Amino acid sequence: MEFAVEVKNITKKYERFTLSDVSFSVPDGCIMGIVGENGAGKSTLFKAMLNLIHKDGGEVLFWGKPLQDKDTALKAEMGVAFDTLCFPEILTVKQVGNIGKYTYKNWDAARFQELVTRFELPEKAEVKTLSKGMKMKLNLAYAMSHNAKLLILDEPTAGLDPIARDELLELFLEFVQDEQHTIIISSHITTDLEKVADYITFINKGQIAFSKEKDALLYQYGIVRCGEKDFANVKNAGCIAWRKNDCSYEMLVEHRDALKREFPHLVIDNATIDEIMLLTVKGERT
C-alpha cells in the first residue's frame, strides 16, 4: 500500500498540554477524518505535521519524504486550509486569487474562478466583510486551485448550513475519486465524516484513542443494551468499554454480528462514530 502521509510518534509538549506519541498513516487516494474534543490536539497536530511549530519528537513523511522548510516542490503538492484566514482583510476575493499567481507555479486561475462561482463568493467583497462560512470557502478555493495532491483541512464545514456542508462533501469526494488525491480533514461534525471518510483517527487529550477504517467502525462495532443478568457474559465476549445507567448497561462491542450469533436474545444496535467516541472515553474498560 502506498501512503500519502505517515505520522510517526509525533510529540509536542506545552506547559499544560502534550501531544503524545501520535502515529497514523493515510493511504493514497483516501480521506482521513480526524476527530476529537476541543483542545484534544487536532490543530496542534496539523501545525506539527506542516513544520509550523517545533516538534519535540517524531517525524512526518509525505509520499515517503520528510518536509523540509526549503522544499517548495513538496509544499506545492499540498493545499492547506485552517479555520482562520491568513489573507489581509482589506483584500477582495478577486485579489486573493491574484496572490496565487505569485505563490504557486501551478496556480490555476480558471479553477479558482470556478470554485468562487460554485461557492457563490462575491468577487468584489473584501475579506473582512465575509461571514465565517464564506471565509472558509475562500480558504478552500485557494487551497484547491494549484493542483495539490493532498489537502489538509481544519474544520472546513464548521459554521456552514447543512446544504453548504453537503456541497463541500460532494466536492471532497470529487477530489479523491481518481484515487490520486488525498484529504486529511478534522471535524466536530462526525456525521459529515461518516459520509465521506475512509479512515477515522480519534485524538483524545493529545493521544490516539483509535485509528481505524470507517467501515469497520460503522459495520462491525455495536452497542449492547442489557441488564445485570447478561452483563457479565457480554463483558467477557468482546466488550471494549461499558457504562452503567440507572438500571441497565450500555456496552461497546467490536464484533456485533458474532455477538448476535452467540447471544441471539440481546438487542445490539449499530454504533455511530459519536457513540464509539463517547464510550471509548467515558466508559469503563475491560
Short mmCIF file of C-alpha atoms in Angstrom, two decimals:
data_model
loop_
_atom_site.label_atom_id
_atom_site.label_comp_id
_atom_site.label_asym_id
_atom_site.label_seq_id
_atom_site.Cartn_x
_atom_site.Cartn_y
_atom_site.Cartn_z
CA MET A 1 0.00 0.00 0.00
CA GLU A 2 1.29 3.46 -0.93
CA PHE A 3 0.96 6.13 1.76
CA ALA A 4 0.47 9.82 1.10
CA VAL A 5 1.20 10.65 4.75
CA GLU A 6 2.92 8.74 7.54
CA VAL A 7 2.83 10.31 11.00
CA LYS A 8 5.33 8.61 13.29
CA ASN A 9 5.40 9.21 17.06
CA ILE A 10 4.79 12.96 16.87
CA THR A 11 5.21 14.66 20.24
CA LYS A 12 4.75 18.33 21.14
CA LYS A 13 4.97 19.48 24.76
CA TYR A 14 3.40 22.61 26.21
CA GLU A 15 3.14 23.63 29.86
CA ARG A 16 -0.43 22.34 30.23
CA PHE A 17 -0.84 20.07 27.22
CA THR A 18 1.15 17.38 25.43
CA LEU A 19 0.56 15.85 22.02
CA SER A 20 1.99 12.47 22.86
CA ASP A 21 3.46 9.86 20.52
CA VAL A 22 0.83 10.29 17.78
CA SER A 23 1.07 7.85 14.86
CA PHE A 24 -1.16 7.02 11.90
CA SER A 25 -0.88 6.53 8.13
CA VAL A 26 -3.04 7.80 5.28
CA PRO A 27 -3.11 5.71 2.07
CA ASP A 28 -3.05 7.46 -1.29
CA GLY A 29 -6.47 8.31 -2.67
CA CYS A 30 -8.28 8.25 0.68
CA ILE A 31 -9.98 10.64 3.08
CA MET A 32 -8.79 10.50 6.68
CA GLY A 33 -11.09 12.08 9.26
CA ILE A 34 -9.51 13.43 12.46
CA VAL A 35 -11.96 13.73 15.35
CA GLY A 36 -11.68 14.82 18.95
CA GLU A 37 -12.96 17.30 21.52
CA ASN A 38 -11.95 20.96 21.57
CA GLY A 39 -8.41 21.06 22.90
CA ALA A 40 -7.74 17.41 22.03
CA GLY A 41 -4.76 18.38 19.86
CA LYS A 42 -6.11 18.34 16.29
CA SER A 43 -4.85 21.79 15.28
CA THR A 44 -1.55 21.22 17.11
CA LEU A 45 -1.14 18.00 15.15
CA PHE A 46 -1.69 19.75 11.81
CA LYS A 47 0.77 22.51 12.68
CA ALA A 48 3.39 19.97 13.77
CA MET A 49 2.90 17.98 10.56
CA LEU A 50 3.49 21.10 8.46
CA ASN A 51 6.51 22.34 10.49
CA LEU A 52 4.57 25.42 11.59
CA ILE A 53 5.59 24.61 15.17
CA HIS A 54 8.66 22.83 16.50
CA LYS A 55 8.19 19.12 17.22
CA ASP A 56 9.67 17.61 20.37
CA GLY A 57 9.79 14.16 18.79
CA GLY A 58 8.77 12.03 15.85
CA GLU A 59 8.63 12.64 12.12
CA VAL A 60 6.17 13.03 9.27
CA LEU A 61 6.66 11.66 5.77
CA PHE A 62 4.79 12.91 2.72
CA TRP A 63 4.99 10.29 -0.05
CA GLY A 64 7.99 8.87 1.80
CA LYS A 65 9.81 12.20 2.17
CA PRO A 66 10.26 14.46 5.22
CA LEU A 67 9.07 18.04 4.73
CA GLN A 68 11.97 20.47 4.71
CA ASP A 69 11.43 24.22 5.11
CA LYS A 70 13.08 24.94 1.74
CA ASP A 71 11.34 22.11 -0.12
CA THR A 72 9.00 24.29 -2.16
CA ALA A 73 8.26 21.49 -4.63
CA LEU A 74 6.88 19.21 -1.90
CA LYS A 75 4.96 22.07 -0.30
CA ALA A 76 3.34 22.82 -3.66
CA GLU A 77 1.80 19.33 -3.61
CA MET A 78 -0.26 20.33 -0.55
CA GLY A 79 -3.27 22.56 -0.12
CA VAL A 80 -3.90 23.73 3.44
CA ALA A 81 -6.98 25.42 4.90
CA PHE A 82 -7.12 26.31 8.59
CA ASP A 83 -10.20 27.70 10.32
CA THR A 84 -8.78 31.24 10.18
CA LEU A 85 -7.83 33.24 7.08
CA CYS A 86 -4.23 34.28 6.55
CA PHE A 87 -5.06 36.96 3.96
CA PRO A 88 -5.14 40.71 4.72
CA GLU A 89 -8.74 41.68 5.44
CA ILE A 90 -8.68 44.64 3.04
CA LEU A 91 -8.17 42.36 0.03
CA THR A 92 -11.11 41.40 -2.14
CA VAL A 93 -11.91 37.83 -3.14
CA LYS A 94 -10.56 38.54 -6.62
CA GLN A 95 -7.30 39.96 -5.21
CA VAL A 96 -6.81 36.84 -3.09
CA GLY A 97 -6.92 34.85 -6.32
CA ASN A 98 -4.29 37.15 -7.83
CA ILE A 99 -1.93 36.32 -4.93
CA GLY A 100 -1.98 32.70 -6.02
CA LYS A 101 -0.32 33.55 -9.33
CA TYR A 102 2.77 34.75 -7.48
CA THR A 103 2.74 32.00 -4.85
CA TYR A 104 2.35 28.78 -6.86
CA LYS A 105 3.92 27.82 -10.18
CA ASN A 106 0.93 25.58 -10.88
CA TRP A 107 -1.69 28.18 -9.99
CA ASP A 108 -4.90 27.54 -11.94
CA ALA A 109 -6.79 30.83 -12.21
CA ALA A 110 -9.64 29.17 -14.07
CA ARG A 111 -10.06 26.62 -11.28
CA PHE A 112 -10.09 29.38 -8.66
CA GLN A 113 -12.75 31.26 -10.61
CA GLU A 114 -14.77 28.05 -10.98
CA LEU A 115 -14.73 27.50 -7.22
CA VAL A 116 -15.52 31.14 -6.43
CA THR A 117 -18.57 30.82 -8.66
CA ARG A 118 -19.52 27.44 -7.23
CA PHE A 119 -19.26 28.78 -3.67
CA GLU A 120 -21.17 31.96 -4.63
CA LEU A 121 -18.40 34.19 -3.27
CA PRO A 122 -18.75 37.90 -4.22
CA GLU A 123 -15.55 38.76 -6.12
CA LYS A 124 -15.56 42.42 -5.14
CA ALA A 125 -16.22 41.81 -1.44
CA GLU A 126 -13.39 42.47 0.99
CA VAL A 127 -12.30 39.59 3.21
CA LYS A 128 -13.35 41.46 6.37
CA THR A 129 -16.96 41.60 5.17
CA LEU A 130 -17.28 37.84 4.61
CA SER A 131 -19.11 35.55 7.01
CA LYS A 132 -17.22 32.76 8.75
CA GLY A 133 -18.62 30.24 6.29
CA MET A 134 -17.63 32.36 3.28
CA LYS A 135 -14.11 32.80 4.67
CA MET A 136 -13.74 29.02 4.91
CA LYS A 137 -14.99 28.65 1.34
CA LEU A 138 -12.41 31.22 0.21
CA ASN A 139 -9.72 29.26 2.08
CA LEU A 140 -10.81 26.10 0.29
CA ALA A 141 -10.94 27.76 -3.12
CA TYR A 142 -7.37 28.96 -2.64
CA ALA A 143 -6.12 25.60 -1.33
CA MET A 144 -7.70 23.70 -4.22
CA SER A 145 -6.50 25.90 -7.09
CA HIS A 146 -2.85 24.94 -7.53
CA ASN A 147 -3.22 21.26 -8.47
CA ALA A 148 -2.35 19.96 -4.99
CA LYS A 149 -2.33 16.20 -4.46
CA LEU A 150 -3.03 16.45 -0.73
CA LEU A 151 -5.48 18.65 1.16
CA ILE A 152 -5.11 19.25 4.91
CA LEU A 153 -8.31 20.87 6.15
CA ASP A 154 -9.03 22.07 9.68
CA GLU A 155 -12.78 22.15 10.42
CA PRO A 156 -13.80 23.09 6.84
CA THR A 157 -17.54 22.53 7.39
CA ALA A 158 -17.80 24.41 10.70
CA GLY A 159 -20.24 27.30 10.57
CA LEU A 160 -21.91 26.12 7.36
CA ASP A 161 -25.56 25.20 7.00
CA PRO A 162 -26.44 21.58 6.08
CA ILE A 163 -26.86 22.35 2.37
CA ALA A 164 -23.50 24.12 2.13
CA ARG A 165 -21.83 21.31 4.09
CA ASP A 166 -23.27 18.73 1.72
CA GLU A 167 -21.93 20.68 -1.27
CA LEU A 168 -18.43 20.68 0.24
CA LEU A 169 -18.57 16.97 0.99
CA GLU A 170 -19.51 16.33 -2.62
CA LEU A 171 -16.52 18.41 -3.70
CA PHE A 172 -14.20 16.39 -1.47
CA LEU A 173 -15.45 13.12 -2.94
CA GLU A 174 -14.87 14.52 -6.44
CA PHE A 175 -11.32 15.43 -5.44
CA VAL A 176 -10.35 11.88 -4.43
CA GLN A 177 -12.34 9.90 -7.00
CA ASP A 178 -9.31 9.37 -9.26
CA GLU A 179 -7.50 7.72 -6.30
CA GLN A 180 -4.52 10.03 -6.89
CA HIS A 181 -5.61 12.71 -4.43
CA THR A 182 -5.83 12.54 -0.64
CA ILE A 183 -7.54 14.55 2.10
CA ILE A 184 -6.92 14.82 5.84
CA ILE A 185 -9.86 16.60 7.43
CA SER A 186 -10.60 17.45 11.05
CA SER A 187 -14.22 17.96 12.07
CA HIS A 188 -16.51 18.06 15.08
CA ILE A 189 -19.38 17.01 12.81
CA THR A 190 -18.91 13.26 12.77
CA THR A 191 -21.95 12.70 10.55
CA ASP A 192 -20.05 14.53 7.79
CA LEU A 193 -17.12 12.16 8.19
CA GLU A 194 -19.44 9.17 8.17
CA LYS A 195 -20.46 10.25 4.65
CA VAL A 196 -17.02 10.75 3.12
CA ALA A 197 -14.13 9.41 5.23
CA ASP A 198 -12.34 6.13 4.54
CA TYR A 199 -10.49 6.18 7.86
CA ILE A 200 -11.17 7.77 11.25
CA THR A 201 -8.49 8.78 13.75
CA PHE A 202 -9.73 9.77 17.19
CA ILE A 203 -7.47 12.01 19.30
CA ASN A 204 -8.28 12.29 22.99
CA LYS A 205 -6.25 14.55 25.30
CA GLY A 206 -3.29 14.55 22.95
CA GLN A 207 -3.19 10.79 22.38
CA ILE A 208 -4.54 8.44 19.73
CA ALA A 209 -7.58 6.59 21.08
CA PHE A 210 -8.01 4.67 17.81
CA SER A 211 -7.24 4.92 14.09
CA LYS A 212 -9.38 2.57 12.02
CA GLU A 213 -11.24 2.12 8.76
CA LYS A 214 -14.57 3.88 8.94
CA ASP A 215 -16.47 0.88 7.59
CA ALA A 216 -15.05 -1.31 10.36
CA LEU A 217 -16.36 1.15 12.94
CA LEU A 218 -19.81 1.53 11.40
CA TYR A 219 -20.43 -2.02 10.19
CA GLN A 220 -18.63 -4.15 12.77
CA TYR A 221 -18.95 -2.26 16.06
CA GLY A 222 -22.20 -2.32 18.01
CA ILE A 223 -23.92 -1.08 21.16
CA VAL A 224 -25.41 -3.65 23.52
CA ARG A 225 -28.04 -2.52 25.99
CA CYS A 226 -28.69 -5.15 28.64
CA GLY A 227 -29.43 -5.81 32.27
CA GLU A 228 -27.30 -7.14 35.08
CA LYS A 229 -28.06 -10.74 34.12
CA ASP A 230 -26.37 -10.51 30.69
CA PHE A 231 -23.66 -8.01 31.61
CA ALA A 232 -21.02 -10.46 32.85
CA ASN A 233 -21.37 -12.76 29.83
CA VAL A 234 -21.13 -9.94 27.28
CA LYS A 235 -18.26 -8.31 29.17
CA ASN A 236 -16.17 -11.45 28.60
CA ALA A 237 -17.20 -11.85 24.95
CA GLY A 238 -15.64 -8.90 23.14
CA CYS A 239 -16.75 -5.85 25.11
CA ILE A 240 -14.42 -2.87 24.66
CA ALA A 241 -15.98 -0.47 27.15
CA TRP A 242 -19.20 -0.08 29.10
CA ARG A 243 -21.22 2.40 31.08
CA LYS A 244 -23.84 1.69 33.74
CA ASN A 245 -27.08 3.63 33.67
CA ASP A 246 -29.78 3.59 36.33
CA CYS A 247 -30.96 0.03 35.72
CA SER A 248 -29.05 -1.20 32.65
CA TYR A 249 -25.69 -1.32 30.93
CA GLU A 250 -24.57 0.24 27.65
CA MET A 251 -21.68 -1.73 26.15
CA LEU A 252 -19.44 -1.12 23.13
CA VAL A 253 -18.55 -4.33 21.27
CA GLU A 254 -16.19 -4.77 18.33
CA HIS A 255 -17.87 -7.67 16.50
CA ARG A 256 -21.62 -7.24 16.73
CA ASP A 257 -22.56 -9.97 14.22
CA ALA A 258 -20.58 -12.60 16.08
CA LEU A 259 -22.13 -11.47 19.34
CA LYS A 260 -25.63 -11.70 17.83
CA ARG A 261 -24.96 -15.32 16.94
CA GLU A 262 -23.73 -16.07 20.46
CA PHE A 263 -26.48 -14.13 22.23
CA PRO A 264 -29.49 -14.05 19.85
CA HIS A 265 -31.81 -12.69 22.55
CA LEU A 266 -29.80 -9.46 23.02
CA VAL A 267 -30.62 -6.13 21.41
CA ILE A 268 -27.44 -4.99 19.59
CA ASP A 269 -27.69 -1.64 17.78
CA ASN A 270 -25.40 -0.22 15.13
CA ALA A 271 -22.87 2.21 16.61
CA THR A 272 -22.33 5.77 15.39
CA ILE A 273 -18.91 7.43 15.47
CA ASP A 274 -20.17 9.69 18.27
CA GLU A 275 -21.25 6.70 20.37
CA ILE A 276 -17.95 4.91 19.80
CA MET A 277 -16.03 8.03 20.83
CA LEU A 278 -18.18 8.61 23.91
CA LEU A 279 -17.91 5.08 25.25
CA THR A 280 -14.20 4.89 24.40
CA VAL A 281 -13.55 7.99 26.55
CA LYS A 282 -16.26 7.89 29.22
CA GLY A 283 -16.83 4.16 29.57
CA GLU A 284 -15.08 1.76 31.89
CA ARG A 285 -12.57 -0.57 30.21
CA THR A 286 -12.32 -4.32 30.29
#
